[in-house]
Amino acid sequence: MAVYDLIVIGGGPGGYVCAIRAGQLGLSVACVESRETLGGTCLNVGCIPSKALLHASHQYHEAIHNFPKVGIVTDSPSIDWDKMLAYKQSTIDANTGGIEFLFKKNKVDWIKGKGQIVEPGKVQVGDQTFETRNIVIATGSEPSSLKGVKVDEKTVVTSTGALELSSIPAELVIIGAGVIGLELGSVYARLGTKVTVLEYLNGITPGMDAEVSKTLQRILKRQGMDFKLGVEVTSVAKKGKANSVEFKIRKTGKVETIKADIILLSTGRRPYTDGLGLEKLGIGLTGQGQIEVDSIFQTNIKGIYAIGDVTPGPMLAHKAEDEGVAVAEEIAGNKGYVNHDVIPSVIYTQPEVATVGKTEEQLKEEGVDYKIGKFPFQGNARAKSIFQASGFVKMLADRETDKILGCHIIGPSASDLIQEVCLGLEFGVSAEDIALTCHGHPTYSEAVKEAALACGDGAIHA
Ligand code: NAI
């Protein structure tokens, strides 16, 4: 059997992108993936299906709340849940099918099954062993478990089960106010579910700029989501048909319970490395079970690399994708490049939240002398015209040099707006550079320009 230049284990955003790039660079490459379809968690049970349901539920919200305001008269809109799920599935199929097409186009062999590294240069899948000069581990992550909570993916679910509930729940309790809890909570709150979020910390979205986090919580509360902060969930038990969640109020130690027909466990994810044979190979792991890699994503074993969620850093598809490209370049003898200081984070609620660079809290802690340029979407004509004027752009720049240090956006299309700032951070631009760049009118992006102006003499429309 021929020896591959590269075998990638895992066909998610990190792995499939790595395999495609390696194919483009002329390497002989195979990707081992055990799912029926390519695309990993992101395309099958994560980013893509959740965005489909976020879109559908937002449309429903618009039909009820904003159609009448713009003169569209409809009979009372209602939900066909099966059809909504079918739409979600069609979105998944179109995207996973697309990756299969790209594999064929770039001569990437898809080896179906679970891969195990039996020794450097040898990957076993089922009863076949494949030889390769290099191996990239891109096996991603899985939901973390929580003591006292038994997931059945029917009534006690992770994000996977929450994306295919048999009906829209009347009451949903979410454990953990991170990205997954808030995005899926938004979906069901818009569809009429009573949503309660239980969070261990005293604020939502840990690590995010506190002003943005507080604003998001306020807006989500207005949309009907209830938050219980500073509480530790200790167990979930079945009581008749309903589930009952027991939690402790951390400040007082008082124990309370709450009932719900569906419980979503979203308390983080952990690296998925089961069955890879890492221990036998002696591959170095961090205390959290992530695979340790060097600056070119190589593990302590020559020729075995790792990227994405199995390695340290944020568990984000775009981080994994960029690492996939970089490691393919390195294996092909080129230079790979990922700037881990400029990786945006997005929450696809309505409004969206997008952030990049330092938060105000981090700058304070590091003793950096910074200035803030803030602009509310209330002053943005385009946002006002579509009833999405809550939120703001907050630009942080060095007080002396004016160099941009971070940007935090809560508002319409924040996920796209942040890219301008990412580019700025890559090139080390100043707030003035953005302020002097002509932005189209009327666009949401004018709010970014105005926030940059606010870092200097002041915004125009505020
Ligand atoms: P997370 O780490 O974002 O949030 C988990 C939350 O659960 C934390 O706030 C934590 O304090 C809380 N928690 C932990 N134990 C608890 C307990 N016993 N009781 C109450 N609260 C408790 O985790 P999440 O939302 O599950 O997301 C996992 C990963 O997936 C993240 O790394 C995230 O970045 C990624 N992801 C990214 C998305 C995006 O980029 N839009 C979408 C979905 C997931």
Short mmCIF file of C-alpha atoms and ligand atoms in Angstrom, two decimals:
data_model
loop_
_atom_site.label_atom_id
_atom_site.label_comp_id
_atom_site.label_asym_id
_atom_site.label_seq_id
_atom_site.Cartn_x
_atom_site.Cartn_y
_atom_site.Cartn_z
CA MET A 1 0.00 0.00 0.00
CA ALA A 2 1.26 3.50 -0.85
CA VAL A 3 2.58 5.70 1.95
CA TYR A 4 0.61 8.92 2.42
CA ASP A 5 2.38 12.24 3.01
CA LEU A 6 -0.30 13.06 5.57
CA ILE A 7 -3.15 11.41 7.41
CA VAL A 8 -5.46 13.77 9.26
CA ILE A 9 -7.55 12.20 12.04
CA GLY A 10 -10.86 14.04 12.34
CA GLY A 11 -12.97 15.66 9.63
CA GLY A 12 -14.18 18.80 11.45
CA PRO A 13 -13.25 22.39 10.54
CA GLY A 14 -9.64 21.87 11.67
CA GLY A 15 -9.16 18.48 10.04
CA TYR A 16 -11.03 18.92 6.77
CA VAL A 17 -9.47 22.33 6.08
CA CYS A 18 -6.01 20.90 6.81
CA ALA A 19 -6.65 17.98 4.43
CA ILE A 20 -7.92 20.24 1.64
CA ARG A 21 -4.97 22.64 1.96
CA ALA A 22 -2.53 19.71 2.00
CA GLY A 23 -4.17 18.41 -1.18
CA GLN A 24 -3.87 21.84 -2.78
CA LEU A 25 -0.17 21.87 -1.89
CA GLY A 26 0.33 18.59 -3.76
CA LEU A 27 0.61 16.25 -0.77
CA SER A 28 -0.97 12.81 -0.88
CA VAL A 29 -3.51 13.02 1.92
CA ALA A 30 -6.24 11.06 3.66
CA CYS A 31 -8.70 12.12 6.34
CA VAL A 32 -10.04 9.59 8.85
CA GLU A 33 -13.59 10.37 9.96
CA SER A 34 -16.07 8.03 11.62
CA ARG A 35 -19.26 10.08 11.21
CA GLU A 36 -21.53 9.36 8.26
CA THR A 37 -20.85 12.90 7.02
CA LEU A 38 -17.84 15.21 7.07
CA GLY A 39 -17.68 18.52 8.94
CA GLY A 40 -17.39 17.34 12.56
CA THR A 41 -19.31 18.87 15.43
CA CYS A 42 -19.49 22.29 13.75
CA LEU A 43 -21.35 21.25 10.61
CA ASN A 44 -23.32 18.30 12.00
CA VAL A 45 -24.35 19.17 15.55
CA GLY A 46 -22.90 22.60 16.35
CA CYS A 47 -22.33 25.93 14.62
CA ILE A 48 -24.26 25.28 11.41
CA PRO A 49 -27.49 23.66 12.72
CA SER A 50 -27.64 26.15 15.60
CA LYS A 51 -27.30 29.05 13.15
CA ALA A 52 -30.13 27.56 11.08
CA LEU A 53 -32.42 27.42 14.14
CA LEU A 54 -31.28 30.89 15.26
CA HIS A 55 -32.22 32.20 11.81
CA ALA A 56 -35.58 30.43 11.72
CA SER A 57 -36.56 31.50 15.22
CA HIS A 58 -35.47 35.08 14.50
CA GLN A 59 -37.69 35.11 11.41
CA TYR A 60 -40.60 33.96 13.58
CA HIS A 61 -39.85 36.74 16.05
CA GLU A 62 -39.72 39.27 13.20
CA ALA A 63 -43.02 38.01 11.77
CA ILE A 64 -44.76 38.52 15.10
CA HIS A 65 -43.11 41.69 16.36
CA ASN A 66 -41.82 43.66 13.39
CA PHE A 67 -43.86 42.67 10.32
CA PRO A 68 -46.88 44.67 11.54
CA LYS A 69 -44.64 47.71 12.11
CA VAL A 70 -43.46 47.74 8.49
CA GLY A 71 -46.90 47.20 7.01
CA ILE A 72 -46.78 43.46 6.32
CA VAL A 73 -50.08 41.96 7.32
CA THR A 74 -50.11 38.24 8.05
CA ASP A 75 -52.47 35.93 9.84
CA SER A 76 -51.08 35.02 13.21
CA PRO A 77 -47.82 33.15 12.38
CA SER A 78 -47.36 29.69 13.83
CA ILE A 79 -44.56 27.12 13.91
CA ASP A 80 -44.33 23.84 12.05
CA TRP A 81 -41.54 22.33 14.17
CA ASP A 82 -40.97 19.32 11.90
CA LYS A 83 -40.52 21.64 8.94
CA MET A 84 -38.14 23.84 10.92
CA LEU A 85 -36.06 20.78 11.78
CA ALA A 86 -36.14 19.67 8.14
CA TYR A 87 -34.85 23.11 7.10
CA LYS A 88 -32.07 22.75 9.68
CA GLN A 89 -31.20 19.31 8.28
CA SER A 90 -31.12 20.61 4.71
CA THR A 91 -28.62 23.27 5.81
CA ILE A 92 -26.44 20.56 7.37
CA ASP A 93 -26.68 18.36 4.28
CA ALA A 94 -25.76 21.15 1.89
CA ASN A 95 -22.65 21.99 3.90
CA THR A 96 -21.43 18.46 4.69
CA GLY A 97 -22.02 17.46 1.05
CA GLY A 98 -19.93 20.47 0.04
CA ILE A 99 -16.94 19.17 2.00
CA GLU A 100 -17.24 15.77 0.35
CA PHE A 101 -17.15 17.52 -3.03
CA LEU A 102 -14.06 19.53 -1.98
CA PHE A 103 -12.33 16.32 -0.86
CA LYS A 104 -12.84 14.80 -4.30
CA LYS A 105 -11.75 18.01 -6.02
CA ASN A 106 -8.51 18.14 -3.99
CA LYS A 107 -7.83 14.37 -4.12
CA VAL A 108 -8.28 13.81 -0.40
CA ASP A 109 -9.13 10.19 0.46
CA TRP A 110 -11.82 9.83 3.10
CA ILE A 111 -11.10 6.79 5.26
CA LYS A 112 -14.34 6.02 7.11
CA GLY A 113 -13.88 4.81 10.68
CA LYS A 114 -12.10 5.63 13.93
CA GLY A 115 -8.38 6.16 13.69
CA GLN A 116 -5.81 4.93 16.18
CA ILE A 117 -2.12 5.82 16.00
CA VAL A 118 -0.41 2.50 16.55
CA GLU A 119 3.06 3.97 16.17
CA PRO A 120 4.50 7.12 14.55
CA GLY A 121 3.72 6.84 10.83
CA LYS A 122 1.00 4.19 11.25
CA VAL A 123 -2.72 4.77 11.61
CA GLN A 124 -5.08 1.87 12.14
CA VAL A 125 -8.71 2.15 11.04
CA GLY A 126 -10.78 -1.00 11.65
CA ASP A 127 -8.62 -3.91 10.58
CA GLN A 128 -6.56 -1.87 8.12
CA THR A 129 -3.29 -0.08 8.87
CA PHE A 130 -2.26 2.93 6.78
CA GLU A 131 1.28 4.27 6.51
CA THR A 132 2.01 7.96 6.44
CA ARG A 133 4.93 10.38 6.80
CA ASN A 134 2.91 12.78 8.98
CA ILE A 135 -0.16 12.66 11.19
CA VAL A 136 -2.37 15.56 12.26
CA ILE A 137 -4.73 14.94 15.19
CA ALA A 138 -7.87 17.06 14.80
CA THR A 139 -10.38 15.08 16.84
CA GLY A 140 -12.07 18.12 18.42
CA SER A 141 -14.01 18.17 21.67
CA GLU A 142 -17.09 16.77 23.39
CA PRO A 143 -19.44 18.24 26.01
CA SER A 144 -18.03 18.16 29.54
CA SER A 145 -19.99 16.10 32.01
CA LEU A 146 -21.25 17.44 35.34
CA LYS A 147 -21.41 15.36 38.50
CA GLY A 148 -25.02 14.53 39.39
CA VAL A 149 -26.31 15.17 35.86
CA LYS A 150 -26.97 12.17 33.61
CA VAL A 151 -27.44 13.12 29.97
CA ASP A 152 -29.89 11.00 27.92
CA GLU A 153 -30.07 13.44 24.94
CA LYS A 154 -33.90 13.27 25.20
CA THR A 155 -34.93 15.33 28.22
CA VAL A 156 -31.50 16.00 29.71
CA VAL A 157 -29.54 17.14 26.70
CA THR A 158 -26.28 18.66 25.53
CA SER A 159 -26.25 20.95 22.50
CA THR A 160 -26.55 17.83 20.31
CA GLY A 161 -29.93 16.80 21.76
CA ALA A 162 -31.11 20.41 22.04
CA LEU A 163 -30.88 20.72 18.27
CA GLU A 164 -33.34 17.89 17.66
CA LEU A 165 -35.94 17.95 20.42
CA SER A 166 -39.11 16.09 19.49
CA SER A 167 -41.20 19.18 20.27
CA ILE A 168 -40.74 22.75 21.46
CA PRO A 169 -40.48 22.51 25.25
CA ALA A 170 -42.77 24.50 27.52
CA GLU A 171 -39.98 24.97 30.07
CA LEU A 172 -36.25 24.75 29.50
CA VAL A 173 -33.62 25.04 32.21
CA ILE A 174 -30.10 25.73 30.99
CA ILE A 175 -27.05 24.93 33.11
CA GLY A 176 -24.28 27.38 32.20
CA ALA A 177 -24.55 30.90 30.74
CA GLY A 178 -21.81 30.46 28.14
CA VAL A 179 -22.08 30.65 24.36
CA ILE A 180 -24.01 27.40 23.88
CA GLY A 181 -26.54 28.09 26.64
CA LEU A 182 -27.29 31.60 25.41
CA GLU A 183 -27.55 30.75 21.72
CA LEU A 184 -29.83 27.75 22.23
CA GLY A 185 -31.70 29.57 24.99
CA SER A 186 -32.41 32.37 22.50
CA VAL A 187 -33.77 29.90 19.96
CA TYR A 188 -36.31 28.42 22.35
CA ALA A 189 -37.19 31.69 24.11
CA ARG A 190 -38.17 33.12 20.70
CA LEU A 191 -40.27 30.04 20.00
CA GLY A 192 -42.27 30.58 23.18
CA THR A 193 -40.41 28.40 25.72
CA LYS A 194 -39.97 29.66 29.29
CA VAL A 195 -36.17 29.67 29.59
CA THR A 196 -34.25 29.84 32.88
CA VAL A 197 -30.45 29.97 32.88
CA LEU A 198 -28.53 28.82 35.95
CA GLU A 199 -24.96 30.12 36.14
CA TYR A 200 -22.23 29.47 38.68
CA LEU A 201 -20.55 32.85 38.30
CA ASN A 202 -22.10 36.23 39.08
CA GLY A 203 -22.20 37.24 35.43
CA ILE A 204 -22.86 35.60 32.06
CA THR A 205 -20.33 34.86 29.26
CA PRO A 206 -17.16 34.43 31.36
CA GLY A 207 -14.08 36.24 30.05
CA MET A 208 -16.05 38.71 27.97
CA ASP A 209 -15.79 42.49 28.42
CA ALA A 210 -18.01 43.07 31.48
CA GLU A 211 -19.94 46.01 29.96
CA VAL A 212 -20.89 43.91 26.93
CA SER A 213 -21.77 40.94 29.10
CA LYS A 214 -24.08 43.04 31.31
CA THR A 215 -25.75 44.65 28.30
CA LEU A 216 -26.32 41.26 26.69
CA GLN A 217 -27.88 39.91 29.87
CA ARG A 218 -30.21 42.91 30.09
CA ILE A 219 -31.31 42.51 26.47
CA LEU A 220 -31.84 38.74 26.78
CA LYS A 221 -33.85 39.31 29.94
CA ARG A 222 -36.08 41.73 28.01
CA GLN A 223 -36.51 38.96 25.44
CA GLY A 224 -37.90 36.71 28.17
CA MET A 225 -34.90 34.75 29.43
CA ASP A 226 -34.62 34.44 33.19
CA PHE A 227 -31.18 34.32 34.87
CA LYS A 228 -30.19 32.90 38.22
CA LEU A 229 -26.56 33.85 38.77
CA GLY A 230 -24.14 32.73 41.48
CA VAL A 231 -25.74 29.30 41.73
CA GLU A 232 -24.13 25.88 41.52
CA VAL A 233 -26.12 23.07 39.98
CA THR A 234 -25.55 19.92 42.02
CA SER A 235 -27.96 17.36 40.53
CA VAL A 236 -30.78 16.63 38.15
CA ALA A 237 -33.48 14.11 39.03
CA LYS A 238 -36.55 12.83 37.26
CA LYS A 239 -39.81 13.66 39.13
CA GLY A 240 -42.74 12.12 37.29
CA LYS A 241 -42.64 13.46 33.73
CA ALA A 242 -40.64 16.56 34.59
CA ASN A 243 -36.99 16.92 35.50
CA SER A 244 -36.01 18.69 38.64
CA VAL A 245 -32.73 20.57 38.94
CA GLU A 246 -31.21 21.09 42.34
CA PHE A 247 -28.90 24.05 42.83
CA LYS A 248 -27.13 25.79 45.67
CA ILE A 249 -27.13 29.56 46.04
CA ARG A 250 -23.40 30.10 46.52
CA LYS A 251 -23.67 33.18 48.74
CA THR A 252 -26.06 31.69 51.29
CA GLY A 253 -25.60 27.95 50.78
CA LYS A 254 -29.39 27.62 50.47
CA VAL A 255 -30.54 24.74 48.26
CA GLU A 256 -33.41 25.24 45.80
CA THR A 257 -34.98 23.23 43.00
CA ILE A 258 -36.53 24.16 39.69
CA LYS A 259 -38.62 21.97 37.39
CA ALA A 260 -38.47 21.80 33.62
CA ASP A 261 -39.41 19.39 30.87
CA ILE A 262 -36.00 19.81 29.21
CA ILE A 263 -32.61 20.48 30.81
CA LEU A 264 -29.68 21.67 28.69
CA LEU A 265 -26.22 20.99 30.06
CA SER A 266 -23.82 23.59 28.63
CA THR A 267 -20.99 23.87 31.11
CA GLY A 268 -18.13 23.70 28.63
CA ARG A 269 -16.43 21.18 26.37
CA ARG A 270 -13.34 19.04 26.79
CA PRO A 271 -10.80 17.68 24.29
CA TYR A 272 -11.84 14.42 22.62
CA THR A 273 -8.90 12.03 22.40
CA ASP A 274 -10.51 8.67 23.27
CA GLY A 275 -9.06 5.66 21.46
CA LEU A 276 -6.24 7.56 19.72
CA GLY A 277 -3.58 5.67 21.66
CA LEU A 278 -1.92 8.83 23.01
CA GLU A 279 -0.88 7.29 26.31
CA LYS A 280 0.94 4.39 24.68
CA LEU A 281 2.72 6.80 22.33
CA GLY A 282 3.73 9.02 25.25
CA ILE A 283 2.22 12.18 23.76
CA GLY A 284 2.39 15.08 26.21
CA LEU A 285 -0.89 16.42 27.60
CA THR A 286 -1.74 19.47 29.71
CA GLY A 287 -3.53 19.13 33.06
CA GLN A 288 -6.83 19.69 31.21
CA GLY A 289 -6.19 16.82 28.80
CA GLN A 290 -5.25 19.03 25.85
CA ILE A 291 -2.44 17.88 23.56
CA GLU A 292 0.69 19.97 24.03
CA VAL A 293 2.14 21.36 20.80
CA ASP A 294 5.02 23.63 19.81
CA SER A 295 4.91 26.73 17.59
CA ILE A 296 4.39 24.59 14.45
CA PHE A 297 1.69 22.44 16.11
CA GLN A 298 4.01 19.43 16.51
CA THR A 299 3.61 17.24 19.58
CA ASN A 300 6.58 15.86 21.48
CA ILE A 301 6.66 13.06 18.89
CA LYS A 302 8.20 14.01 15.54
CA GLY A 303 5.75 13.81 12.66
CA ILE A 304 2.65 13.86 14.89
CA TYR A 305 0.87 17.20 15.04
CA ALA A 306 -2.35 18.41 16.71
CA ILE A 307 -4.69 21.34 16.02
CA GLY A 308 -8.05 22.80 17.08
CA ASP A 309 -10.10 21.90 20.17
CA VAL A 310 -7.74 19.10 21.28
CA THR A 311 -5.02 21.71 21.83
CA PRO A 312 -4.90 24.69 24.23
CA GLY A 313 -6.72 27.93 23.30
CA PRO A 314 -10.31 28.88 22.54
CA MET A 315 -12.50 26.08 21.22
CA LEU A 316 -13.53 27.85 18.05
CA ALA A 317 -13.98 26.49 14.53
CA HIS A 318 -12.11 29.40 12.91
CA LYS A 319 -9.10 28.93 15.22
CA ALA A 320 -9.01 25.26 14.21
CA GLU A 321 -9.35 26.12 10.50
CA ASP A 322 -6.45 28.57 10.58
CA GLU A 323 -4.30 26.07 12.45
CA GLY A 324 -5.26 23.44 9.86
CA VAL A 325 -3.97 25.61 7.03
CA ALA A 326 -0.81 26.56 8.97
CA VAL A 327 0.13 22.97 9.82
CA ALA A 328 -0.47 21.84 6.22
CA GLU A 329 1.91 24.60 5.06
CA GLU A 330 4.54 23.53 7.60
CA ILE A 331 4.30 19.87 6.57
CA ALA A 332 4.64 20.91 2.91
CA GLY A 333 7.85 22.79 3.80
CA ASN A 334 6.37 26.31 3.85
CA LYS A 335 5.78 28.67 6.76
CA GLY A 336 2.44 28.49 8.59
CA TYR A 337 1.01 31.51 10.38
CA VAL A 338 -1.67 31.91 13.07
CA ASN A 339 -1.82 34.99 15.28
CA HIS A 340 -3.47 33.66 18.42
CA ASP A 341 -3.84 37.22 19.75
CA VAL A 342 -6.28 38.08 16.98
CA ILE A 343 -9.00 35.45 17.09
CA PRO A 344 -12.51 36.91 17.17
CA SER A 345 -15.27 35.48 19.36
CA VAL A 346 -18.91 35.65 18.36
CA ILE A 347 -22.21 34.89 20.06
CA TYR A 348 -25.05 34.60 17.56
CA THR A 349 -27.83 35.91 19.75
CA GLN A 350 -29.98 38.86 18.60
CA PRO A 351 -28.24 41.26 18.84
CA GLU A 352 -25.03 39.47 18.02
CA VAL A 353 -21.94 39.90 20.16
CA ALA A 354 -18.46 39.96 18.65
CA THR A 355 -15.18 40.71 20.34
CA VAL A 356 -11.49 40.68 19.53
CA GLY A 357 -8.33 41.68 21.37
CA LYS A 358 -8.14 42.82 24.97
CA THR A 359 -11.10 43.48 27.23
CA GLU A 360 -11.17 46.57 29.45
CA GLU A 361 -10.69 44.31 32.49
CA GLN A 362 -7.55 42.75 30.97
CA LEU A 363 -6.06 46.16 30.16
CA LYS A 364 -6.70 47.34 33.72
CA GLU A 365 -5.07 44.21 35.10
CA GLU A 366 -2.04 44.64 32.82
CA GLY A 367 -1.74 48.31 33.84
CA VAL A 368 -2.07 49.55 30.25
CA ASP A 369 -3.02 53.22 29.82
CA TYR A 370 -5.97 52.95 27.46
CA LYS A 371 -8.82 55.07 26.14
CA ILE A 372 -12.36 54.08 25.19
CA GLY A 373 -14.31 55.11 22.14
CA LYS A 374 -17.92 54.05 22.47
CA PHE A 375 -20.73 54.53 19.99
CA PRO A 376 -24.34 53.40 20.50
CA PHE A 377 -26.29 51.87 17.61
CA GLN A 378 -29.01 54.40 18.53
CA GLY A 379 -26.97 56.83 16.43
CA ASN A 380 -26.77 54.47 13.45
CA ALA A 381 -29.49 55.11 10.88
CA ARG A 382 -29.42 51.62 9.37
CA ALA A 383 -29.72 49.85 12.75
CA LYS A 384 -32.62 52.10 13.77
CA SER A 385 -34.49 51.38 10.55
CA ILE A 386 -34.59 47.66 11.32
CA PHE A 387 -35.41 47.97 15.04
CA GLN A 388 -31.95 46.81 16.13
CA ALA A 389 -30.56 49.92 17.76
CA SER A 390 -29.79 48.47 21.18
CA GLY A 391 -26.12 47.84 21.77
CA PHE A 392 -22.89 49.63 20.97
CA VAL A 393 -19.37 49.44 19.60
CA LYS A 394 -16.64 49.81 22.21
CA MET A 395 -13.16 50.45 20.85
CA LEU A 396 -10.15 50.30 23.15
CA ALA A 397 -6.95 52.04 22.09
CA ASP A 398 -3.61 52.86 23.67
CA ARG A 399 -3.89 56.37 25.17
CA GLU A 400 -0.50 57.47 23.93
CA THR A 401 -0.05 55.76 20.56
CA ASP A 402 -3.76 55.44 19.60
CA LYS A 403 -3.04 51.83 18.53
CA ILE A 404 -6.15 49.65 18.73
CA LEU A 405 -5.99 47.08 21.52
CA GLY A 406 -9.44 45.54 21.42
CA CYS A 407 -13.00 45.96 20.19
CA HIS A 408 -16.28 44.73 21.64
CA ILE A 409 -19.49 44.96 19.68
CA ILE A 410 -23.06 44.17 20.64
CA GLY A 411 -25.41 44.97 17.81
CA PRO A 412 -26.64 44.00 14.34
CA SER A 413 -24.20 41.95 12.23
CA ALA A 414 -21.52 42.26 14.91
CA SER A 415 -20.06 38.98 13.59
CA ASP A 416 -19.18 40.67 10.30
CA LEU A 417 -18.36 44.11 11.70
CA ILE A 418 -15.59 42.72 13.92
CA GLN A 419 -13.57 41.59 10.89
CA GLU A 420 -12.54 45.14 10.03
CA VAL A 421 -11.02 45.45 13.49
CA CYS A 422 -9.34 42.03 13.21
CA LEU A 423 -7.60 43.24 10.07
CA GLY A 424 -6.69 46.48 11.87
CA LEU A 425 -5.18 44.53 14.77
CA GLU A 426 -3.16 42.35 12.36
CA PHE A 427 -1.66 45.47 10.81
CA GLY A 428 -1.29 47.38 14.09
CA VAL A 429 -3.52 50.27 12.99
CA SER A 430 -4.56 53.24 15.14
CA ALA A 431 -8.13 54.26 15.92
CA GLU A 432 -7.51 57.28 13.70
CA ASP A 433 -6.73 54.97 10.74
CA ILE A 434 -10.23 53.49 11.04
CA ALA A 435 -11.79 56.90 11.68
CA LEU A 436 -10.20 58.31 8.50
CA THR A 437 -11.31 55.37 6.36
CA CYS A 438 -14.44 56.13 4.35
CA HIS A 439 -17.27 53.77 5.38
CA GLY A 440 -20.33 53.28 3.18
CA HIS A 441 -23.58 54.93 4.19
CA PRO A 442 -25.96 53.74 5.46
CA THR A 443 -24.18 50.70 6.93
CA TYR A 444 -23.80 49.23 10.41
CA SER A 445 -20.05 49.58 9.88
CA GLU A 446 -20.39 53.33 10.36
CA ALA A 447 -20.79 52.54 14.07
CA VAL A 448 -17.25 51.08 14.07
CA LYS A 449 -15.94 54.24 12.42
CA GLU A 450 -17.82 56.41 14.93
CA ALA A 451 -16.37 54.41 17.86
CA ALA A 452 -12.92 54.99 16.37
CA LEU A 453 -13.75 58.71 16.10
CA ALA A 454 -14.84 58.62 19.74
CA CYS A 455 -11.29 57.49 20.63
CA GLY A 456 -10.20 60.91 19.33
CA ASP A 457 -12.15 64.18 19.23
CA GLY A 458 -15.54 62.54 19.35
CA ALA A 459 -18.17 60.84 17.20
CA ILE A 460 -20.41 62.80 14.83
CA HIS A 461 -23.76 61.15 15.48
CA ALA A 462 -23.61 60.88 19.27
P1 NAI B 1 -18.66 27.94 28.28
O1 NAI B 1 -17.35 27.56 28.83
O2 NAI B 1 -18.75 29.05 27.28
O3 NAI B 1 -19.68 28.28 29.47
C1 NAI B 1 -19.97 27.35 30.49
C2 NAI B 1 -20.61 28.06 31.67
O4 NAI B 1 -21.09 27.09 32.60
C3 NAI B 1 -19.64 28.94 32.44
O5 NAI B 1 -20.18 30.24 32.53
C4 NAI B 1 -19.53 28.26 33.82
O6 NAI B 1 -19.32 29.17 34.86
C5 NAI B 1 -20.90 27.56 33.93
N1 NAI B 1 -20.93 26.44 34.88
C6 NAI B 1 -20.00 25.46 35.03
N2 NAI B 1 -20.38 24.58 36.00
C7 NAI B 1 -21.59 25.00 36.47
C8 NAI B 1 -22.51 24.51 37.47
N3 NAI B 1 -22.28 23.39 38.17
N4 NAI B 1 -23.65 25.20 37.70
C9 NAI B 1 -23.91 26.33 36.98
N5 NAI B 1 -23.08 26.83 36.03
C10 NAI B 1 -21.94 26.18 35.76
O7 NAI B 1 -19.23 26.57 27.67
P2 NAI B 1 -20.30 26.24 26.53
O8 NAI B 1 -21.32 27.32 26.40
O9 NAI B 1 -20.76 24.88 26.87
O10 NAI B 1 -19.44 26.23 25.21
C11 NAI B 1 -18.39 25.26 25.04
C12 NAI B 1 -17.40 25.70 23.98
O11 NAI B 1 -17.98 25.72 22.70
C13 NAI B 1 -16.84 27.08 24.26
O12 NAI B 1 -15.45 27.01 24.20
C14 NAI B 1 -17.39 27.91 23.16
O13 NAI B 1 -16.46 28.91 22.75
C15 NAI B 1 -17.65 26.92 22.03
N6 NAI B 1 -18.78 27.38 21.21
C16 NAI B 1 -18.63 28.49 20.44
C17 NAI B 1 -19.70 28.99 19.73
C18 NAI B 1 -19.51 30.24 18.93
O14 NAI B 1 -18.38 30.60 18.65
N7 NAI B 1 -20.56 30.97 18.58
C19 NAI B 1 -21.00 28.35 19.74
C20 NAI B 1 -21.05 27.21 20.59
C21 NAI B 1 -19.97 26.76 21.29
#
